[in-house]
Short mmCIF file of C-alpha atoms and ligand atoms in Angstrom, two decimals:
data_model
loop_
_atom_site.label_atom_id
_atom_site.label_comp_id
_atom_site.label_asym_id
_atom_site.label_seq_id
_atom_site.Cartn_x
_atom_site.Cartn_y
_atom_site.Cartn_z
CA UNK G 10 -49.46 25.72 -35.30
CA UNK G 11 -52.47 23.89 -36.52
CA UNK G 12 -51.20 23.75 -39.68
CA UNK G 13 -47.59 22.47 -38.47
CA UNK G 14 -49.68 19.46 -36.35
CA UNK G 15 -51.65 18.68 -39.04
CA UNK G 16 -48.73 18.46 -41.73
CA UNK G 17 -46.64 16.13 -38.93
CA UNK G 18 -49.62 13.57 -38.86
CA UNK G 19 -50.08 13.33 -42.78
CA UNK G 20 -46.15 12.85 -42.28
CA UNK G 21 -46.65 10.24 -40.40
CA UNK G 22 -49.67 8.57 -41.56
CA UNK G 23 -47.74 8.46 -44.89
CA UNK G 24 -44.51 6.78 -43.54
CA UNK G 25 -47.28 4.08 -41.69
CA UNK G 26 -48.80 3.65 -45.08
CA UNK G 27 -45.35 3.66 -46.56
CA UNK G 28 -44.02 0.41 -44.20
CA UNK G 29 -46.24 -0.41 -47.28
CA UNK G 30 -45.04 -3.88 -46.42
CA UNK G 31 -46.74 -3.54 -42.75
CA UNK G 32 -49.83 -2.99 -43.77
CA UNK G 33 -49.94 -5.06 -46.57
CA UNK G 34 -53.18 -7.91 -45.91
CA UNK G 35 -52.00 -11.95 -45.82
CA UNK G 36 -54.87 -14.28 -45.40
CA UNK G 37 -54.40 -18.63 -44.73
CA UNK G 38 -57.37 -20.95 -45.13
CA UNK G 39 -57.82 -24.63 -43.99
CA UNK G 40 -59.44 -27.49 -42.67
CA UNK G 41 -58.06 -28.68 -39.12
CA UNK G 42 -60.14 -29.48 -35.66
CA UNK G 43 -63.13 -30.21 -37.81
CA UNK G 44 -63.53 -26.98 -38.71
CA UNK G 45 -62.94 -24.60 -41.68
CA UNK G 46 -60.16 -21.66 -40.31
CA UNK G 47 -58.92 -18.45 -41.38
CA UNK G 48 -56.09 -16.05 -40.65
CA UNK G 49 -55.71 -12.86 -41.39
CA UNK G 50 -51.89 -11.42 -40.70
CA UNK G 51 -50.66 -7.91 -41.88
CA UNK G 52 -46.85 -7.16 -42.04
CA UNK G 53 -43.37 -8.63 -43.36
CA UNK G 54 -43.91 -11.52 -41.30
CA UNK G 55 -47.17 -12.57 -41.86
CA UNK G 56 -46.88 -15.08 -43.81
CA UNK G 57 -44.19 -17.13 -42.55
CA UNK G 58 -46.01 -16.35 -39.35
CA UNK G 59 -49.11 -17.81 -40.33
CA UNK G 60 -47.62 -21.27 -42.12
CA UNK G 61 -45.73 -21.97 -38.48
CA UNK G 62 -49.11 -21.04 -36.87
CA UNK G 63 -51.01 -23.68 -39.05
CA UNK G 64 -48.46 -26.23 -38.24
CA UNK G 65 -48.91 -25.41 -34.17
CA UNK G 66 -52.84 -25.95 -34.48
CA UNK G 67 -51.86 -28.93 -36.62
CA UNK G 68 -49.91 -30.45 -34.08
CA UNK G 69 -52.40 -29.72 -31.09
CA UNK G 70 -54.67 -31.39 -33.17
CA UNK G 71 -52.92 -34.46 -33.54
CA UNK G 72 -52.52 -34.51 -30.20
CA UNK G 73 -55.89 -33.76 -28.73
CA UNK G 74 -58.31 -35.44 -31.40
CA UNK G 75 -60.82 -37.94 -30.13
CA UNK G 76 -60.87 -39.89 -33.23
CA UNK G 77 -57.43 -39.67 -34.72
CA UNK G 78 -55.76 -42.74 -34.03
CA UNK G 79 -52.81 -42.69 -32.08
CA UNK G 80 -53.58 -39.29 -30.47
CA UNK G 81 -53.07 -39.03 -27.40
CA UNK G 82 -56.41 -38.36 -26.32
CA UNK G 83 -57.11 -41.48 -28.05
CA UNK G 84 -54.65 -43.51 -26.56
CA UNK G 85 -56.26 -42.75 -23.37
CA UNK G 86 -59.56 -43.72 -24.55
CA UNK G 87 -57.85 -46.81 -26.04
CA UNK G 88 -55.75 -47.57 -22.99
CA UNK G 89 -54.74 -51.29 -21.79
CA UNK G 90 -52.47 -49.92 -19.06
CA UNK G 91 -54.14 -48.05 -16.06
CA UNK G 92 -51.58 -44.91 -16.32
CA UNK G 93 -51.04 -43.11 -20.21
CA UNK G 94 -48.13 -40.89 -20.55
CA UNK G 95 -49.37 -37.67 -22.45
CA UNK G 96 -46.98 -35.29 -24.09
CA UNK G 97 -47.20 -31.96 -23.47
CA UNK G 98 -49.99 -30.37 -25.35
CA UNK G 99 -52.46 -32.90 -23.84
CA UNK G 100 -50.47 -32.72 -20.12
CA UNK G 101 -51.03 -28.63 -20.43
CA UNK G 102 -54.52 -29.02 -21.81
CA UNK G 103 -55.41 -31.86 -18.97
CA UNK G 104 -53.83 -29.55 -16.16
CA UNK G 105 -56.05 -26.59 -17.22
CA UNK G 106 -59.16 -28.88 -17.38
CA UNK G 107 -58.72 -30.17 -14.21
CA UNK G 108 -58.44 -26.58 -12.59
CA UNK G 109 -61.33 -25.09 -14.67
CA UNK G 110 -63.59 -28.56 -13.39
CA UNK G 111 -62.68 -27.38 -9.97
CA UNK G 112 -63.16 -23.80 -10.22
CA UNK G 113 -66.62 -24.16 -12.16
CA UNK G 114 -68.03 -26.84 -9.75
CA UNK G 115 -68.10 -29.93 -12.65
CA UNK G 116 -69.94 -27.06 -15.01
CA UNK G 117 -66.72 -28.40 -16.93
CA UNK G 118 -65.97 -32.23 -17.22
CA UNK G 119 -63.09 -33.67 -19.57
CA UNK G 120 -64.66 -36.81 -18.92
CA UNK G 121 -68.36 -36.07 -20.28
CA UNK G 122 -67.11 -38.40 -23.18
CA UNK G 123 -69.33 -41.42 -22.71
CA UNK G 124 -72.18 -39.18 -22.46
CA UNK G 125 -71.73 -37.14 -25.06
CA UNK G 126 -71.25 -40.34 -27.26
CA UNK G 127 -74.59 -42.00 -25.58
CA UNK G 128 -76.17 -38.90 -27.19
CA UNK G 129 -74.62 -39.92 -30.64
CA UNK G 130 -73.06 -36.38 -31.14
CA UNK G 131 -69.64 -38.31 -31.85
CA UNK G 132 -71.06 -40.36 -34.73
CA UNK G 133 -73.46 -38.44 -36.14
CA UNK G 134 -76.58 -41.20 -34.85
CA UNK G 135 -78.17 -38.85 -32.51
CA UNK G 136 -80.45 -39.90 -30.22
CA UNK G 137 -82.21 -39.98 -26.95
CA UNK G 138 -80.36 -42.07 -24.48
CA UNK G 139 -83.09 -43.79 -21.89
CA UNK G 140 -82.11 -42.80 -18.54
CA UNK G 141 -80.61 -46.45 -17.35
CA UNK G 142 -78.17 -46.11 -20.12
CA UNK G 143 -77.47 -42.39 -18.87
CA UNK G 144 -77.27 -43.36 -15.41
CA UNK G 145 -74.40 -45.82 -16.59
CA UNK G 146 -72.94 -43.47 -19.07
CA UNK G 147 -72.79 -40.90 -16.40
CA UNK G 148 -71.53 -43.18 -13.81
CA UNK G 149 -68.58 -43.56 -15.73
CA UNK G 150 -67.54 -39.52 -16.02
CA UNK G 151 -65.88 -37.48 -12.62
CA UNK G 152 -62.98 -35.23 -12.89
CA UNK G 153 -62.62 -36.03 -9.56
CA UNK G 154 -61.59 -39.89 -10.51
CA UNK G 155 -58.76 -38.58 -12.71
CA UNK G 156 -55.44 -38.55 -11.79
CA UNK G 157 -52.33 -36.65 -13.19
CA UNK G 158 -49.15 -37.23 -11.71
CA UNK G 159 -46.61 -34.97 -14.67
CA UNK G 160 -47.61 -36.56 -17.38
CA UNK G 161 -48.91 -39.64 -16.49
CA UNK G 162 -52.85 -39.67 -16.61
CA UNK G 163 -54.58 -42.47 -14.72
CA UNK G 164 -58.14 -43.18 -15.26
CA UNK G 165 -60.91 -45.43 -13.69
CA UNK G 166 -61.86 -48.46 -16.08
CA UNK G 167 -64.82 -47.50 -17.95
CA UNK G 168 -63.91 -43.56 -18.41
CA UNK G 169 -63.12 -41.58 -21.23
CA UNK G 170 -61.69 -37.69 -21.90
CA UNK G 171 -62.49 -35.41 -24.52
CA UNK G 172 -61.33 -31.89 -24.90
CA UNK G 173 -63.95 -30.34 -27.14
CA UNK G 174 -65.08 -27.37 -24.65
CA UNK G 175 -61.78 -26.12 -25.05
CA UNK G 176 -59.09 -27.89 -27.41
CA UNK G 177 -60.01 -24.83 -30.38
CA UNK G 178 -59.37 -22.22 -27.37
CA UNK G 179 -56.06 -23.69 -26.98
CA UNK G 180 -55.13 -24.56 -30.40
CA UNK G 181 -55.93 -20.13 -31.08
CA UNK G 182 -54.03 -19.33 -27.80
CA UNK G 183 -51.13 -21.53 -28.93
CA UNK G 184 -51.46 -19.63 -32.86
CA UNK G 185 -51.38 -16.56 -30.99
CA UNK G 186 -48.27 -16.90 -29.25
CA UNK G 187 -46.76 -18.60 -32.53
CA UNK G 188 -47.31 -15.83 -34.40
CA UNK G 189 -46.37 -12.92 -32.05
CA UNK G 190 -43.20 -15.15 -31.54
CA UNK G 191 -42.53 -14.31 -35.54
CA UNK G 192 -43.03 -10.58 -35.10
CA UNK G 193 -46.96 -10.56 -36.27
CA UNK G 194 -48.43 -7.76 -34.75
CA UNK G 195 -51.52 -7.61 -36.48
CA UNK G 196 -53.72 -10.37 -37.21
CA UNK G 197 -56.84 -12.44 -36.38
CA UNK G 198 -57.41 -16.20 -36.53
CA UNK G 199 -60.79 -17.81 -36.61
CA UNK G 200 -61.48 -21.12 -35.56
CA UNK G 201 -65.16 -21.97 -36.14
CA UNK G 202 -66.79 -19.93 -32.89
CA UNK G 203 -63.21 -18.85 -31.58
CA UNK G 204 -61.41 -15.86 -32.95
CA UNK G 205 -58.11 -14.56 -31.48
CA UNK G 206 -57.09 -11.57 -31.67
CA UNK G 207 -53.21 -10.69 -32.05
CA UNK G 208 -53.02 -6.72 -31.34
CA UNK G 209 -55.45 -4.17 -33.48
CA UNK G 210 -56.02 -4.15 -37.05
CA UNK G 211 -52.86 -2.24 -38.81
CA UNK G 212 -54.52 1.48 -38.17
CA UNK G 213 -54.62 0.76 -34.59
CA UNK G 214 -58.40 0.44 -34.35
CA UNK G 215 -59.72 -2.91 -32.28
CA UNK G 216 -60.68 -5.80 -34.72
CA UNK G 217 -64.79 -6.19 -34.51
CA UNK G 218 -65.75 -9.20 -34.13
CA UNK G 219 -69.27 -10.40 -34.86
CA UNK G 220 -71.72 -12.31 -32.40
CA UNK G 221 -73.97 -14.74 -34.30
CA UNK G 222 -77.78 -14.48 -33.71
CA UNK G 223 -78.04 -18.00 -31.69
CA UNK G 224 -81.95 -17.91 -32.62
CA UNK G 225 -82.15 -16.52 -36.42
CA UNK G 226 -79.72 -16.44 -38.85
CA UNK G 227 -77.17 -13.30 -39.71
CA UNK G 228 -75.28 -11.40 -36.32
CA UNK G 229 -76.91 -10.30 -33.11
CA UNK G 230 -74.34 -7.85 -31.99
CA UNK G 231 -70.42 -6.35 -32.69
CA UNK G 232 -67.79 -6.23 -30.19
CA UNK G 233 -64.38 -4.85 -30.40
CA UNK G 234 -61.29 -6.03 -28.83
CA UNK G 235 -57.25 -5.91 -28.61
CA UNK G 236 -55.18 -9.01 -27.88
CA UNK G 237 -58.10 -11.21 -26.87
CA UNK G 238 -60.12 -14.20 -27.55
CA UNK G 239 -63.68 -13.97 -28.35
CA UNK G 240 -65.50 -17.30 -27.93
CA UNK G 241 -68.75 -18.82 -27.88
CA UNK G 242 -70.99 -21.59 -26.93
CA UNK G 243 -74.16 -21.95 -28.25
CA UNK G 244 -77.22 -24.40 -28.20
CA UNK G 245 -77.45 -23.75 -31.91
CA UNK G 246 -74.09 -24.92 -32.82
CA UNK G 247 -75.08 -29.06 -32.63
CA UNK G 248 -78.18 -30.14 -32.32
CA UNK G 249 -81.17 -32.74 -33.51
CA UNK G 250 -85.03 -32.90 -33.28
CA UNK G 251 -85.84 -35.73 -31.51
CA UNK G 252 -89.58 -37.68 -33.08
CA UNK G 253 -91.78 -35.41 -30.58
CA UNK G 254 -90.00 -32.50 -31.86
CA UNK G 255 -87.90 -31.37 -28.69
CA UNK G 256 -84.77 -30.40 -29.87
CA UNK G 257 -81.52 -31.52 -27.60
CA UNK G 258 -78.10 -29.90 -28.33
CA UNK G 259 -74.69 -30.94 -27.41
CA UNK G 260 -73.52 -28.37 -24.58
CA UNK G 261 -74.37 -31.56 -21.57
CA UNK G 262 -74.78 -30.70 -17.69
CA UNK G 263 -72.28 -33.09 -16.08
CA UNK G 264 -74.57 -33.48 -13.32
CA UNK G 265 -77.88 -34.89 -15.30
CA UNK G 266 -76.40 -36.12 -18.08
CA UNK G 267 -78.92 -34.36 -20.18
CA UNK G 268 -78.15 -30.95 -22.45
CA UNK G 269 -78.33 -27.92 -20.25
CA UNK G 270 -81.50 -26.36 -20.18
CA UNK G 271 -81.62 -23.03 -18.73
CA UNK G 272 -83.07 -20.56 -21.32
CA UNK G 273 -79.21 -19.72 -22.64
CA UNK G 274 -78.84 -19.96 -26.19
CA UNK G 275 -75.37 -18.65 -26.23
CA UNK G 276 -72.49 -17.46 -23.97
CA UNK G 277 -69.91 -15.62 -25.47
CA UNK G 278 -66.19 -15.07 -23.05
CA UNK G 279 -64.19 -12.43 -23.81
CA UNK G 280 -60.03 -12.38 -22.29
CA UNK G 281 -56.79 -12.62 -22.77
CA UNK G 282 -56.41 -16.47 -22.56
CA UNK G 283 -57.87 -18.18 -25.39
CA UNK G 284 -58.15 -21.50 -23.37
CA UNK G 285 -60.16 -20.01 -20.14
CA UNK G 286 -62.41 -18.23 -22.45
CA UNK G 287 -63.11 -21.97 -24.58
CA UNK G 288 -63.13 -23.65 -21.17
CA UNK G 289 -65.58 -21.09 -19.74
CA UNK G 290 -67.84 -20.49 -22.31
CA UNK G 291 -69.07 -24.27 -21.97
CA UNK G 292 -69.10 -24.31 -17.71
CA UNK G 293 -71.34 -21.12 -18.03
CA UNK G 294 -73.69 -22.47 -20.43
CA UNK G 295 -73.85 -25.30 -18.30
CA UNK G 296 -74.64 -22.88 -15.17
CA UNK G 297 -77.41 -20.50 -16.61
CA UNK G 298 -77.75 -16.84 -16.11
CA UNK G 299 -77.43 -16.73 -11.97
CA UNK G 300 -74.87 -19.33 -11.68
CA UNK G 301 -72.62 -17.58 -14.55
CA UNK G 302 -72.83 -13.92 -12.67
CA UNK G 303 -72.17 -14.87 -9.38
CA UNK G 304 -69.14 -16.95 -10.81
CA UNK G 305 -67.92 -13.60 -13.20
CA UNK G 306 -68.44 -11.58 -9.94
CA UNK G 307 -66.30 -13.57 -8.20
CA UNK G 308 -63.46 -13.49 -10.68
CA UNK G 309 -61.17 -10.83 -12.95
CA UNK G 310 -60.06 -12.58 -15.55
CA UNK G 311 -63.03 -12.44 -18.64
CA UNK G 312 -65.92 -10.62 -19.72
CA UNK G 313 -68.86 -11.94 -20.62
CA UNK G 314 -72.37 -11.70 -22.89
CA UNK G 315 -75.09 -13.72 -22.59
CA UNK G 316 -78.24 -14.06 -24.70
CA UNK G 317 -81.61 -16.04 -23.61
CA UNK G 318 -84.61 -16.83 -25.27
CA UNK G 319 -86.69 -13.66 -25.79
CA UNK G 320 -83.47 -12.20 -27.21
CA UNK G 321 -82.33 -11.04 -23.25
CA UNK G 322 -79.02 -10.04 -23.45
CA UNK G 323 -76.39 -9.45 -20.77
CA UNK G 324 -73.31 -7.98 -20.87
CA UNK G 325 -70.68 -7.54 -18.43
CA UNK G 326 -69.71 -3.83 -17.51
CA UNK G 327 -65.71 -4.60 -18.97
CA UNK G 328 -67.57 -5.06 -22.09
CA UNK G 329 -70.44 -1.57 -22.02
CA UNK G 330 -68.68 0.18 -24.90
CA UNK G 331 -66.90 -2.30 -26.75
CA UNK G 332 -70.02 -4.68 -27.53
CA UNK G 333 -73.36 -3.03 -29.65
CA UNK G 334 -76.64 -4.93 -30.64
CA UNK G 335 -76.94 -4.77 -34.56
CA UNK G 336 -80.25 -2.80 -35.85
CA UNK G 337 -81.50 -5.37 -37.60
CA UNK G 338 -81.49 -7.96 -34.23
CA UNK G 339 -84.73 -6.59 -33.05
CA UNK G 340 -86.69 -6.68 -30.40
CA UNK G 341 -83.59 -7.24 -27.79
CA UNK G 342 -82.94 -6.61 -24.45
CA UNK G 343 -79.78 -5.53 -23.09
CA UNK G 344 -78.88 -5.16 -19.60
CA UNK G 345 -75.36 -4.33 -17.94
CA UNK G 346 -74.38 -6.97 -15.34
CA UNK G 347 -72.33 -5.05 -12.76
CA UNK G 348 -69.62 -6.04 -10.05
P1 AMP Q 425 -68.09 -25.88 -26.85
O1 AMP Q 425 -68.59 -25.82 -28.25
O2 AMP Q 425 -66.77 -25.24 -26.63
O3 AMP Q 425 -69.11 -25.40 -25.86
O4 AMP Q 425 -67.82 -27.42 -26.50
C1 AMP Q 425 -68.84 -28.36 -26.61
C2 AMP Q 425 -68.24 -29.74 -26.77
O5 AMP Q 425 -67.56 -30.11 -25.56
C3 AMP Q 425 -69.29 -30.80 -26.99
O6 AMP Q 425 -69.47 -31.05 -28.37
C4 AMP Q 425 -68.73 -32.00 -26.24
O7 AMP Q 425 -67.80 -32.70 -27.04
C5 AMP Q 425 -68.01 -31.39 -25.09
N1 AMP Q 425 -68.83 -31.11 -23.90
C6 AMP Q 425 -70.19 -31.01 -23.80
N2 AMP Q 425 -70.57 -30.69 -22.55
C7 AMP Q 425 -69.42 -30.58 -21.83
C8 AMP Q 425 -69.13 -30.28 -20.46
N3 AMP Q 425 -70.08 -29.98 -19.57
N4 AMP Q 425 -67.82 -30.27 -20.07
C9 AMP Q 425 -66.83 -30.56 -20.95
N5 AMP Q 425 -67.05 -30.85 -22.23
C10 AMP Q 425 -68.31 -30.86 -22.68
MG1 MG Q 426 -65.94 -24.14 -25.07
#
């Protein structure tokens, strides 16, 4: 009998090898969102799969780009007339932010803009805004202030949006559903600190993603997953060293106007929606470690690791046996957050 089973399964391991066509490896690199991306597709529809994907993220960008003229994000940032009208990427993306500002208490603020540019992370001067010109800076950001009536956006004078916590986490969602709407099964995009996952890898084992070691270089720790975005925020992603050697990065509370400080160095969100996990892993940097569990306690829709300085890890209990610390990230901590 053993002999009968085990004769089936090289039977059928040989006809999965043999849609030698679906497991045959497609990969697609380029430059879009400021960022260098890469997909990896498997199957007879990879690659047609991947060149409408690339278009999709192509289009979001155009759409949602801060400095692209004639975006739409830039039109608003541009605007003469009090109301914009947005078309439908930056509507959808708008909507979402809106919610997520709610839901996260202003953690998340599409209208951090004139902060984030006081800081000079748009133009690459970076520098230490005195705190008049962050009082005004900040005076001109509030979720609250915006309104969105379908697609028409409405902003205070003075305000501007930007949707860098989570236009990537869109843009991979968006690839996602591109290319399981061409039949990909298999595949994996990654989009600077976003991956999304589409499915397993061709064998039907989870695609491993690694976690980057926010204070070293090389990986901190491996996690598996199926159909799910893996992204992260991290202090170590943009950041200068001001004259006294302090060194400020770009992840801003909305409510100081200063970079969060909170002993986080990254926050990795794990889920199914590529956008929430983008939109989140900013709004929990923002919170710190107490703020971030009672909000994941409170909610069933993404897992979550956290490290902190001292290499203090934390890892959601969705996440105990898909995520492992690598050997070589020593001297770490890991504890299980439960619900
Ligand atoms: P991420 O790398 O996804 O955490 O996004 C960080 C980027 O989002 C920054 O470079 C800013 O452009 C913008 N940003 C910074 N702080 C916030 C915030 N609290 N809410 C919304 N966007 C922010
Ligand atoms: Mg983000």
């Amino acid at each position: 009998m053993k002999r009968i089973l085990g004769l089936f399964l090289a039977v059928c391991l040989l006809l999965a090898g043999c849609g030698a066509e679906g497991s045959k490896k497609y990969t697609r690199n380029f430059f879009a969102m400021n960022t260098y991306m890469t997909m990896t597709a498997y199957g007879p529809h990879a690659e047609e799969g991947m060149k409408a994907a690339e278009e999709g993220i192509r289009a979001i960008e155009d759409a949602l780009s801060v400095t692209r003229e004639g975006s739409d994000v830039w039109r608003v940032n541009h605007r003469t007339d009090e109301a914009v009208t947005l078309g439908s990427d930056a509507e959808a993306v708008m909507r979402e932010a809106l919610a997520l500002a709610e839901q996260t208490g202003g953690a998340l603020d599409p209208t951090i803009y004139p902060v984030v540019e006081a800081w000079g992370f748009t133009k690459e001067q970076r520098r230490v805004p005195g705190s008049g010109e962050l009082r005004e800076v900040v005076s001109r950001t509030g979720w609250q202030r915006v309104h969105l009536e379908k697609n028409k956006l409405v902003l205070a004078p003075g305000m501007e949006i930007d949707f860098g916590a989570l236009g990537k986490g869109y843009a991979g969602r968006e690839a996602g559903r591109i290319l399981c709407r061409h039949n990909v099964r298999s595949a994996i995009i990654s989009l600077g600190g976003n991956v999304e996952a589409v499915g397993s890898r061709p064998d039907g084992t989870p695609w491993r993603v690694g976690l980057r070691a926010p204070d070293g270089e090389g990986y901190a720790g491996m996690i598996s997953v199926r159909d799910a975005a893996v992204v992260t925020s991290g202090s170590y992603e943009r950041y200068f060293v001001d004259v006294e050697g302090k060194r400020w990065h770009h992840i801003i509370d909305p409510a100081t106007g200063y970079p969060a400080e909170n002993g986080l160095l990254s926050v990795t969100v794990i889920g199914s929606d590529g956008l929430l996990c983008d939109a989140l892993s900013t709004a929990l940097f923002v919170m710190g470690r107490d703020r971030a569990s009672a909000f994941w306690r409170s909610r069933d829709d993404f897992e979550m690791i956290l490290i902190e300085e001292g290499r203090r890890i934390t890892v959601t209990e969705g996440l105990e046996k898909a995520f492992s610390v690598l050997p070589e990230y020593t001297g770490s901590t890991v504890e299980v957050l439960r619900k």
